[in-house]
Amino acid sequence: MEGKAIKYGDNVDTDVIIPARFLNTSDPKELALHCMEDIDKDFKDKVKPGDIMIAGYNFGCGSSREHAPIAIKESGISCVIAKSFARIFYRNAINIGLPILECPDAASAIEDGDIVSVDLETGIIRDITKGIEFKSQPFPEFIKKIIECGGLINYVKEKVV
Amino acid sequence: MGLTLTQKILSDKAGYEVKPGDLIEIDVDMVLGNDVTSPVAIKEFLKIGVKNVFDREKIALVPDHFVPNKDIKSAEQVNIVRKFAREYGIVNFFEVGKMGIEHALLPEKGLVLPGDVVIGADSHTCTYGAITCFSTGIGSTDMACAMATGKAWFKVPEAIRFNLKGKLNKWVSGKDVILYIIGMIGVDGALYKSMEFTGDISSLSIDDRFTIANMAIEAGAKNGIFDYDEITETYVKGRANRKYKVFKADEDADYVESYDIDLSKIKPQVAFPHLPENTKPIDEVGNIKVDQVVIGSCTNGRITDMEVTYEVLKGKKIHPDVRLIIFPATQDIYLECVKRGYIEEFIKAGAAVSTPTCGPCLGGHMGILAKGERAISTTNRNFVGRMGHTESEVYLASPAVAAASAIKGYIASPEEVV
C-alpha cells in the first residue's frame, strides 16, 4: 500500500478521533464524516483513499469505542503507523482489520505530506519522498492468524461454525 | 520468579502457569456492553452465525451512555440492544429505572466477583479490579466473539506494583490517589501493564478502590487490581450468589516497576486540561473560575462520593455563576441518597440532580459545555472537547474539591468552605 502521510502528535485520544456526540450512530459512513474533526477539521476533505496516518505515542488512548478505528478505516486510511498504540485501540484495529504498525523511528522521521509505502508482510515502511526505509515490529503468530483471517469475526467463525 | 495477582488469575483460567507476553484464549465470567458499544457488537455477533449466546446469565447489557434516550438516533441504538436482549433471553439487561452506570451497577448487583475474568466493551471496565478480579476494556468485536464463544484473547501483562502505606488525610480520597499516580507515571505510564495495589490498603474504602481501579486505563493500563481483604469480603458478602475464588500474588512475584506510595503525603489533586496526567496539588492550582461542576460518573458516583458532597454542601448555597450537576451512579445509590436526606440538601444548595447516566462525562447530554466554558468534574477524562465544545475545558478532581468549587465559584479546597 502507498499513500500520502497525514501526521499527528502524541496521545491522540478516541474522543478526538470520533467525538462522543456522534456516537448515537454506528454507521461507518456517518462516523467517517466526523473523523478527527476535533483536532483537524480539514481531515475529511484532505484524506484520500490509501493515505497513511502517522502518529506519536499512545495513539487511540481513552475510550474503547470501536467507532474510532471504524471511522479511520472508512475514511480511506490504509494503515496507521505510530510510536505506540493504546491497548484497546490496538486490539480493536486488529479485530476489525485496520492495519497498524508500531515503529517509533518511522513515526518520528516521516513528515506530513510525504509519500509512504508499507509492506505488511515484511513490516517494511518506506518514506519514498525522503528515500529512507524502516522495519516495524513483527506481529506475534496469533495476531498474524487473526489478520490473515481478515479479522476476529472470521477467525471465530472458522472455529465455531 | 513468582506470579503477580493478575498472572495468578489468568493462569487459573488458562489451566497452566502463564508468563508475561503469552497470548492466551480463556473463558470469561462476564461480558459487558452498553448502548454505544453493544449495537456494533450485535451486528458483528450476527455475522458469526451461532444460534445462541454462550450463556444468557454471563452477559450484561446496560444502556447508560445516552439514556434516558437523548434523541431519536440514540433511542434507535438502545432499541437494538433491548430487542437483542429479549430475543436471546439475556438475563442481565438493565432498563431505565432499574439501571445504573455500568461500572457501579455490576459490582453492586454481585455480577462480578473476586477471581473472575471480566471483559467489557467500555474502557472503564477495569473498575472491578477493586474487588480482586481481572477485568479489562475491549471493543465491540471482542464483545461479539465473547458473546458467541465465552472466550477472549489476551496478552499476559507485566505488572507495576504500587506498595501503599499510611492513611489518607481528611478530604483526600481514592480520586486524589489515582490522579497523583497518573501525574507521576503519565497517561501511558502503565501501557499494556497491570497496576497492582498492595501493601497497607486498610484505609481505602471499597469506593476509594473502585475509583482508583477505574482510572487505571487513564495511565494506559490493561487492568488495575487490589489485594483481597476484609473490606473486599464485607462488600462482596450478601451480593455474591455463586462461589468465587480468592487469589493473591506470589511473595516473589516479578514486577517490572515498583513504587512506594505514602497515602498520608497525598494532597487533594486537580488534573488540568487536556490530559489526566496534568496534575497539581490543590494549593498550587491558583485562581481558576468555573462555570459548571459535575459530581458523579463511574469514577465518583458512589455513596461515599455522595456522602462527602453532602458534607461539603450541607446548609450552603452554590455560587450564583455556577451550575452544579449531581448524578448518583445507580438507582440504589440514588435511593439511599433520598433516604439519607442528601438530595434535599443538594437541591436546596442549588444543584440539579440527575437520574444515573454517563451523559455529561463524555459530552453526550445533560451538561454540555459551550465555547470558552470551564468545568471541574469528578469524571475521568479531560481531553479536548470531552464535555462539549473543543474550546471548553475540563478539570478533574474529587467530589470534595468539586463541591467546594461549586460554592466558591473557583477551584477550591474543601477546607475553604467547611
XYZ file of C-alpha atoms in Angstrom:
579
model
C 0.000 0.000 0.000
C 1.112 3.502 -0.744
C -0.258 6.913 0.185
C 0.330 10.375 1.496
C 1.248 10.754 5.169
C -1.160 12.628 7.440
C 0.671 13.251 10.671
C -0.463 13.883 14.274
C 1.279 14.092 17.661
C 1.270 12.088 20.909
C -1.771 10.903 22.901
C -4.330 11.249 20.104
C -7.397 10.076 22.016
C -10.532 8.360 20.787
C -12.608 11.402 21.791
C -10.911 13.427 19.054
C -10.783 10.529 16.583
C -14.569 10.332 16.858
C -16.250 12.633 19.400
C -18.947 11.091 21.601
C -21.578 13.471 20.265
C -21.540 11.402 17.058
C -21.793 8.032 18.796
C -25.560 7.942 18.575
C -24.967 6.064 15.339
C -22.831 3.101 14.418
C -22.982 3.699 10.648
C -19.354 3.744 9.381
C -20.111 6.318 6.666
C -21.615 8.767 9.133
C -18.748 8.217 11.576
C -16.177 8.870 8.844
C -17.739 12.273 8.192
C -16.609 13.395 11.649
C -13.324 11.503 11.921
C -10.543 13.597 13.550
C -12.632 16.764 13.296
C -11.897 17.994 16.824
C -8.147 18.196 16.169
C -8.163 18.567 12.397
C -11.367 19.893 10.892
C -9.916 19.595 7.356
C -9.230 15.861 7.695
C -12.321 14.604 5.899
C -11.635 16.876 2.922
C -7.934 16.176 2.588
C -7.880 12.410 3.211
C -7.635 10.293 0.040
C -8.145 6.536 -0.185
C -4.853 4.831 0.660
C -3.432 7.647 2.777
C -1.367 6.623 5.774
C -1.833 8.085 9.233
C 1.320 8.765 11.258
C 1.187 9.448 14.995
C 3.250 9.656 18.163
C 2.990 7.753 21.418
C -0.187 6.256 22.884
C -2.330 6.620 19.753
C -6.005 5.857 20.402
C -5.924 6.294 24.169
C -9.155 6.686 26.095
C -12.468 5.087 25.284
C -12.918 1.540 23.972
C -15.181 2.775 21.182
C -14.545 0.634 18.106
C -16.137 3.530 16.247
C -12.636 5.098 16.298
C -10.792 2.543 14.120
C -14.009 2.075 12.093
C -14.112 5.831 11.324
C -10.424 5.868 10.380
C -10.775 2.807 8.140
C -13.945 4.082 6.477
C -12.344 7.474 5.796
C -9.894 5.714 3.483
C -6.783 5.465 5.669
C -4.955 2.281 4.643
C -2.624 1.973 7.622
C -1.736 3.734 10.890
C 1.922 3.942 11.899
C 2.574 5.177 15.441
C 5.328 5.248 18.048
C 2.964 3.256 20.275
C -0.733 2.391 20.493
C -3.123 2.372 23.441
C -4.015 -1.256 24.049
C -7.773 -1.246 23.384
C -7.301 0.664 20.133
C -4.576 -1.829 19.167
C -6.812 -4.868 19.583
C -9.823 -3.136 18.036
C -7.798 -2.279 14.930
C -6.554 -5.880 14.626
C -10.048 -7.234 15.232
C -11.697 -5.128 12.513
C -8.838 -5.448 10.028
C -7.373 -1.929 10.081
C -3.632 -2.388 9.510
C -1.484 -0.770 12.207
C 2.269 -0.771 12.688
C 4.300 0.240 15.698
C 7.540 1.894 14.564
C 8.934 4.838 16.580
C 11.688 5.622 14.044
C 9.306 5.807 11.100
C 6.751 7.792 13.098
C 9.473 10.318 14.006
C 11.054 10.691 10.580
C 8.042 10.700 8.269
C 6.654 14.193 7.767
C 3.168 15.313 6.922
C 2.653 15.063 3.161
C 5.466 12.551 2.500
C 4.619 9.668 0.208
C 4.902 6.443 2.197
C 4.648 2.795 1.237
C 4.038 -0.098 3.587
C 4.577 -3.820 3.108
C 2.542 -5.567 5.768
C 4.115 -8.958 5.002
C 7.636 -7.821 5.791
C 6.832 -4.855 8.042
C 8.965 -2.617 5.811
C 7.928 1.047 5.757
C 9.396 3.302 3.043
C 9.352 7.084 3.036
C 9.525 7.492 -0.746
C 9.789 11.294 -0.535
C 12.857 11.073 1.685
C 14.204 7.804 0.314
C 14.521 6.093 3.690
C 13.383 2.715 4.931
C 12.262 1.381 8.322
C 11.443 -2.018 9.761
C 8.485 -2.271 12.137
C 7.915 -4.766 14.946
C 6.558 -8.035 13.523
C 3.196 -9.255 14.842
C 3.070 -12.340 17.084
C 1.871 -15.504 15.302
C -1.553 -15.490 16.949
C -2.227 -11.916 15.816
C -0.988 -12.772 12.312
C -3.588 -15.534 12.227
C -6.392 -13.053 13.044
C -5.105 -10.673 10.369
C -4.866 -13.496 7.822
C -8.486 -14.438 8.531
C -9.493 -10.827 7.871
C -10.374 -10.012 11.477
C -11.600 -11.675 14.633
C -15.126 -12.450 13.416
C -13.807 -14.636 10.582
C -11.263 -16.218 12.901
C -14.003 -17.184 15.368
C -16.384 -18.221 12.584
C -13.889 -20.792 11.347
C -13.766 -22.268 14.817
C -17.454 -22.358 15.751
C -19.311 -22.999 12.512
C 10.115 -15.888 39.734
C 6.586 -15.887 41.108
C 3.419 -14.586 39.558
C 1.620 -11.283 40.016
C -2.010 -11.240 41.145
C -3.206 -10.746 37.564
C -0.977 -13.549 36.285
C -2.361 -15.851 39.016
C -5.938 -15.276 37.882
C -5.025 -15.712 34.208
C -3.040 -18.895 34.975
C -6.039 -20.372 36.763
C -8.242 -19.773 33.720
C -5.612 -20.933 31.244
C -5.002 -24.128 33.210
C -1.236 -23.671 33.202
C 1.281 -21.190 34.544
C 1.343 -18.233 32.185
C 4.181 -15.792 31.737
C 4.181 -12.192 30.560
C 3.842 -11.918 26.802
C 1.980 -15.238 26.413
C -1.051 -14.958 24.155
C -3.902 -16.911 25.704
C -7.530 -17.626 24.869
C -9.511 -18.127 28.046
C -13.080 -18.367 29.354
C -14.676 -15.187 30.619
C -17.102 -14.936 33.551
C -18.902 -11.815 32.387
C -19.207 -9.909 29.105
C -20.467 -6.337 29.296
C -21.731 -3.855 26.752
C -23.536 -0.505 26.773
C -25.757 1.411 24.363
C -22.800 2.793 22.380
C -20.740 -0.375 22.008
C -23.403 -3.127 22.008
C -25.125 -2.182 18.732
C -21.798 -2.618 16.898
C -21.188 -5.873 18.791
C -24.654 -7.208 17.964
C -24.121 -6.527 14.250
C -20.835 -8.451 14.396
C -22.335 -11.234 16.549
C -24.991 -11.898 13.914
C -22.255 -12.364 11.285
C -20.756 -15.269 13.240
C -23.901 -17.334 12.718
C -24.336 -19.062 16.079
C -27.891 -19.751 17.258
C -27.461 -18.714 20.880
C -25.210 -16.709 23.104
C -22.718 -18.773 25.120
C -24.507 -18.128 28.417
C -27.582 -15.965 28.969
C -26.518 -15.154 32.527
C -22.952 -14.148 31.760
C -23.739 -11.194 29.555
C -24.708 -7.787 30.929
C -26.249 -5.169 28.656
C -26.514 -1.774 30.292
C -27.769 1.176 28.268
C -26.270 4.055 30.239
C -24.438 6.467 27.936
C -27.279 8.293 26.197
C -30.175 7.283 28.458
C -32.838 8.298 29.150
C -32.661 8.491 25.335
C -31.288 11.867 24.358
C -32.541 11.831 20.764
C -34.121 9.605 18.138
C -30.825 8.145 16.970
C -29.803 7.093 20.457
C -33.289 5.711 21.075
C -32.786 3.509 17.997
C -29.421 2.309 19.322
C -30.905 1.379 22.693
C -33.742 -0.387 20.898
C -31.264 -2.594 19.053
C -29.850 -3.644 22.425
C -33.299 -4.094 24.016
C -34.575 -6.276 21.169
C -31.424 -8.382 21.186
C -31.726 -8.857 24.967
C -35.309 -10.041 24.589
C -34.687 -12.301 21.608
C -31.654 -14.002 23.128
C -33.019 -14.067 26.669
C -30.220 -12.009 28.171
C -30.883 -12.107 31.915
C -28.890 -9.024 32.866
C -30.412 -6.296 30.715
C -30.998 -3.146 32.729
C -33.744 -0.790 31.660
C -34.040 2.892 32.644
C -35.469 2.969 36.161
C -33.532 -0.127 37.174
C -30.196 0.649 35.621
C -27.113 2.414 36.799
C -23.809 3.405 35.288
C -22.429 0.013 34.287
C -19.271 0.069 36.414
C -21.127 0.987 39.570
C -24.003 -1.367 38.768
C -22.247 -4.668 38.062
C -20.370 -4.942 41.365
C -23.422 -3.637 43.262
C -25.551 -6.458 41.814
C -22.883 -9.063 42.561
C -22.484 -9.818 38.842
C -18.696 -9.576 39.034
C -16.813 -11.275 41.841
C -13.261 -11.796 43.066
C -11.194 -14.094 40.845
C -13.411 -13.510 37.802
C -12.196 -12.687 34.324
C -14.420 -9.900 33.050
C -14.394 -8.103 29.731
C -16.477 -5.097 28.835
C -16.868 -3.023 25.721
C -16.140 0.083 27.720
C -12.686 1.229 28.696
C -13.566 1.706 32.361
C -14.337 -1.992 32.776
C -11.049 -2.049 34.695
C -13.060 -0.720 37.689
C -13.854 -4.196 39.057
C -10.224 -4.866 39.892
C -11.170 -3.128 43.143
C -12.723 -6.449 44.186
C -9.737 -8.536 43.112
C -10.832 -9.788 39.725
C -9.184 -9.392 36.332
C -11.332 -7.018 34.341
C -10.457 -5.040 31.272
C -11.934 -2.982 28.497
C -12.183 -4.409 24.988
C -14.002 -3.379 21.808
C -17.277 -4.346 20.216
C -15.845 -7.121 18.030
C -14.245 -8.744 21.068
C -17.594 -8.455 22.817
C -19.367 -10.070 19.852
C -16.972 -13.022 19.772
C -17.146 -13.478 23.541
C -20.968 -13.475 23.431
C -20.733 -16.311 20.885
C -17.901 -18.360 22.384
C -17.478 -17.279 26.006
C -13.809 -16.712 25.306
C -11.437 -13.843 24.728
C -7.769 -13.469 23.761
C -5.263 -11.680 25.938
C -1.582 -10.973 26.052
C -0.481 -11.770 29.609
C 0.629 -8.424 31.059
C 3.628 -7.447 33.104
C 2.766 -5.534 36.263
C 3.684 -2.393 38.146
C 3.347 -2.650 41.911
C 2.061 0.242 43.988
C 3.023 -0.508 47.537
C 0.753 1.647 49.691
C 1.273 2.726 53.273
C -0.097 5.362 55.645
C -3.612 6.772 55.909
C -5.432 9.332 53.807
C -5.905 12.773 55.357
C -9.305 14.428 55.738
C -10.755 15.460 52.339
C -8.340 13.198 50.478
C -9.850 10.231 48.630
C -9.165 7.484 46.131
C -9.578 10.053 43.336
C -6.644 12.049 44.662
C -4.546 8.880 44.938
C -5.115 7.855 41.330
C -4.683 11.390 39.968
C -1.444 11.644 41.958
C -0.231 8.340 40.481
C -1.187 9.268 36.905
C 0.567 12.609 37.400
C 3.645 10.655 38.431
C 3.735 7.940 35.732
C 1.882 9.674 32.869
C -1.048 8.713 30.640
C 0.940 5.879 29.081
C 2.966 5.068 32.194
C 1.327 1.661 32.578
C 0.676 0.930 28.887
C -0.273 -2.768 28.362
C 0.552 -3.475 32.034
C -1.328 -4.301 35.216
C -1.367 -1.808 38.062
C -1.366 -3.864 41.254
C -2.226 -2.088 44.502
C -0.855 -3.778 47.563
C 0.696 -3.046 50.970
C -1.425 -1.389 53.665
C -4.701 -0.779 51.849
C -6.822 -0.868 55.000
C -7.556 2.885 54.970
C -9.004 2.748 51.452
C -12.756 2.164 51.401
C -14.191 -0.071 48.709
C -15.411 3.072 46.924
C -11.892 4.563 47.016
C -10.647 1.356 45.433
C -13.307 1.403 42.707
C -12.240 4.958 41.834
C -8.555 4.033 41.727
C -9.052 0.882 39.626
C -11.497 2.775 37.387
C -8.822 5.213 36.256
C -6.081 2.622 35.660
C -6.983 2.967 31.969
C -6.082 6.647 32.224
C -2.479 5.514 32.753
C -2.844 3.170 29.764
C -3.063 0.066 31.972
C -4.704 -3.187 30.952
C -6.152 -3.559 34.431
C -5.907 -2.212 37.943
C -6.264 -4.679 40.795
C -6.320 -4.618 44.600
C -5.429 -7.267 47.129
C -8.369 -9.033 48.768
C -9.050 -8.169 52.416
C -11.882 -7.823 54.962
C -13.144 -4.697 53.211
C -13.494 -6.642 49.957
C -15.177 -9.505 51.771
C -17.655 -7.211 53.520
C -18.612 -5.656 50.193
C -18.952 -8.914 48.295
C -20.775 -10.817 51.039
C -24.523 -10.623 50.547
C -24.102 -9.704 46.881
C -22.477 -12.905 45.651
C -24.830 -15.718 44.744
C -22.166 -18.013 43.399
C -18.823 -19.204 44.697
C -15.729 -17.200 43.981
C -12.003 -17.739 44.284
C -9.578 -15.526 46.163
C -6.135 -15.112 44.645
C -3.029 -13.374 45.840
C 0.282 -12.556 44.243
C 3.263 -14.800 44.972
C 5.709 -13.442 47.558
C 8.424 -13.371 44.910
C 6.212 -12.002 42.130
C 8.112 -10.315 39.343
C 7.126 -6.672 38.862
C 8.663 -4.524 36.138
C 8.462 -1.483 38.411
C 7.535 -0.832 41.999
C 6.506 2.400 43.696
C 6.132 3.071 47.407
C 3.267 5.471 47.993
C 2.667 7.122 51.350
C -1.052 7.919 51.370
C -0.620 10.430 54.199
C 1.532 12.619 51.933
C -1.059 12.993 49.197
C -2.974 16.291 48.979
C -6.187 16.808 47.027
C -5.252 16.780 43.328
C -6.584 18.617 40.284
C -5.832 17.485 36.710
C -5.615 20.403 34.283
C -6.726 20.244 30.641
C -6.279 18.293 28.428
C -4.744 15.170 29.947
C -5.343 13.398 33.271
C -1.568 13.479 33.875
C -1.516 17.300 34.180
C -1.994 17.187 37.925
C -1.270 19.726 40.642
C -1.941 19.631 44.357
C -4.834 21.895 45.337
C -2.572 24.503 46.963
C -0.779 25.116 43.645
C -3.873 25.484 41.486
C -4.284 29.281 41.621
C -7.493 31.165 40.936
C -9.482 29.293 38.296
C -13.134 30.247 37.870
C -15.601 27.567 36.846
C -18.945 27.689 35.039
C -20.044 24.125 35.726
C -19.392 21.491 38.361
C -20.175 17.834 37.709
C -20.265 15.257 40.512
C -20.954 11.636 39.597
C -19.959 9.070 36.918
C -18.479 5.576 37.018
C -15.481 7.155 38.717
C -17.155 9.081 41.527
C -20.908 8.483 41.685
C -20.941 6.056 44.618
C -22.469 6.509 48.050
C -19.300 7.723 49.788
C -18.904 10.285 46.978
C -22.440 11.493 47.665
C -21.691 11.488 51.397
C -18.693 13.801 51.074
C -20.601 16.028 48.646
C -23.350 16.323 51.264
C -20.810 17.083 53.962
C -19.423 19.999 51.935
C -22.740 21.368 50.617
C -24.887 20.947 53.722
C -26.573 24.242 54.664
C -24.769 26.217 51.937
C -25.628 27.730 48.567
C -23.586 27.270 45.444
C -22.063 30.296 43.724
C -24.624 32.184 41.577
C -22.448 31.870 38.444
C -22.099 28.095 38.755
C -24.268 25.214 37.538
C -23.875 22.120 39.717
C -24.994 18.769 38.303
C -25.004 15.754 40.611
C -25.755 12.293 39.301
C -25.659 9.294 41.629
C -24.357 6.291 39.681
C -27.147 3.766 40.288
C -30.788 3.704 41.298
C -29.844 2.078 44.612
C -27.333 4.830 45.356
C -29.895 7.450 44.334
C -32.489 5.911 46.650
C -30.015 5.774 49.515
C -29.294 9.492 48.943
C -33.025 10.177 49.150
C -33.342 8.191 52.389
C -30.391 9.966 53.960
C -31.746 13.407 53.043
C -28.848 14.226 50.716
C -30.999 15.043 47.706
C -32.992 17.650 49.624
C -29.761 19.367 50.689
C -28.325 19.169 47.158
C -31.424 20.828 45.727
C -31.543 23.470 48.474
C -27.906 24.261 47.720
C -28.881 24.913 44.104
C -27.819 21.681 42.405
C -29.553 19.826 39.584
C -29.802 16.138 40.499
C -29.993 13.641 37.660
C -31.001 10.039 37.142
C -27.966 7.768 36.523
C -26.352 8.404 33.121
C -22.890 8.706 31.594
C -24.227 11.776 29.720
C -22.150 14.740 30.910
C -18.883 12.840 31.380
C -18.427 12.148 27.688
C -20.177 15.222 26.342
C -23.194 13.143 25.408
C -26.023 15.090 27.034
C -27.163 16.509 30.394
C -24.458 19.122 30.820
C -22.616 20.040 27.617
C -20.135 22.943 27.758
C -20.277 25.942 25.411
C -17.247 27.507 23.737
C -14.917 29.001 26.333
C -16.683 27.410 29.307
C -14.859 25.636 32.080
C -15.924 22.762 34.303
C -14.494 20.983 37.280
C -15.656 17.413 37.238
C -15.289 14.199 39.223
C -15.237 12.230 35.968
C -12.203 10.567 34.399
C -11.145 12.369 31.225
C -10.355 15.984 30.369
C -9.473 15.508 26.702
C -10.114 18.230 24.111
C -13.879 18.514 23.611
C -14.625 15.750 26.090
C -17.540 17.566 27.713
C -18.632 19.728 24.811
C -17.086 22.443 22.662
C -13.454 21.894 21.624
C -12.649 25.248 23.215
C -14.141 24.282 26.576
C -12.050 22.998 29.462
C -12.432 20.188 31.985
C -10.517 19.970 35.257
C -10.646 16.650 37.106
C -10.891 16.373 40.879
C -12.550 14.580 43.793
C -16.156 15.159 44.889
C -14.895 17.136 47.920
C -12.936 19.587 45.759
C -15.721 19.755 43.153
C -18.374 20.540 45.778
C -16.181 23.201 47.404
C -15.550 24.731 43.976
C -19.311 24.891 43.329
C -19.713 27.014 46.451
C -16.746 29.288 45.774
C -17.128 29.657 42.009
C -13.459 28.847 41.521
C -11.425 25.685 42.089
C -11.272 25.465 45.862
C -10.187 23.227 48.678
C -12.938 21.860 50.954
C -11.019 23.448 53.826
C -12.045 26.852 52.479
C -15.734 26.125 52.921
C -16.184 23.636 55.754
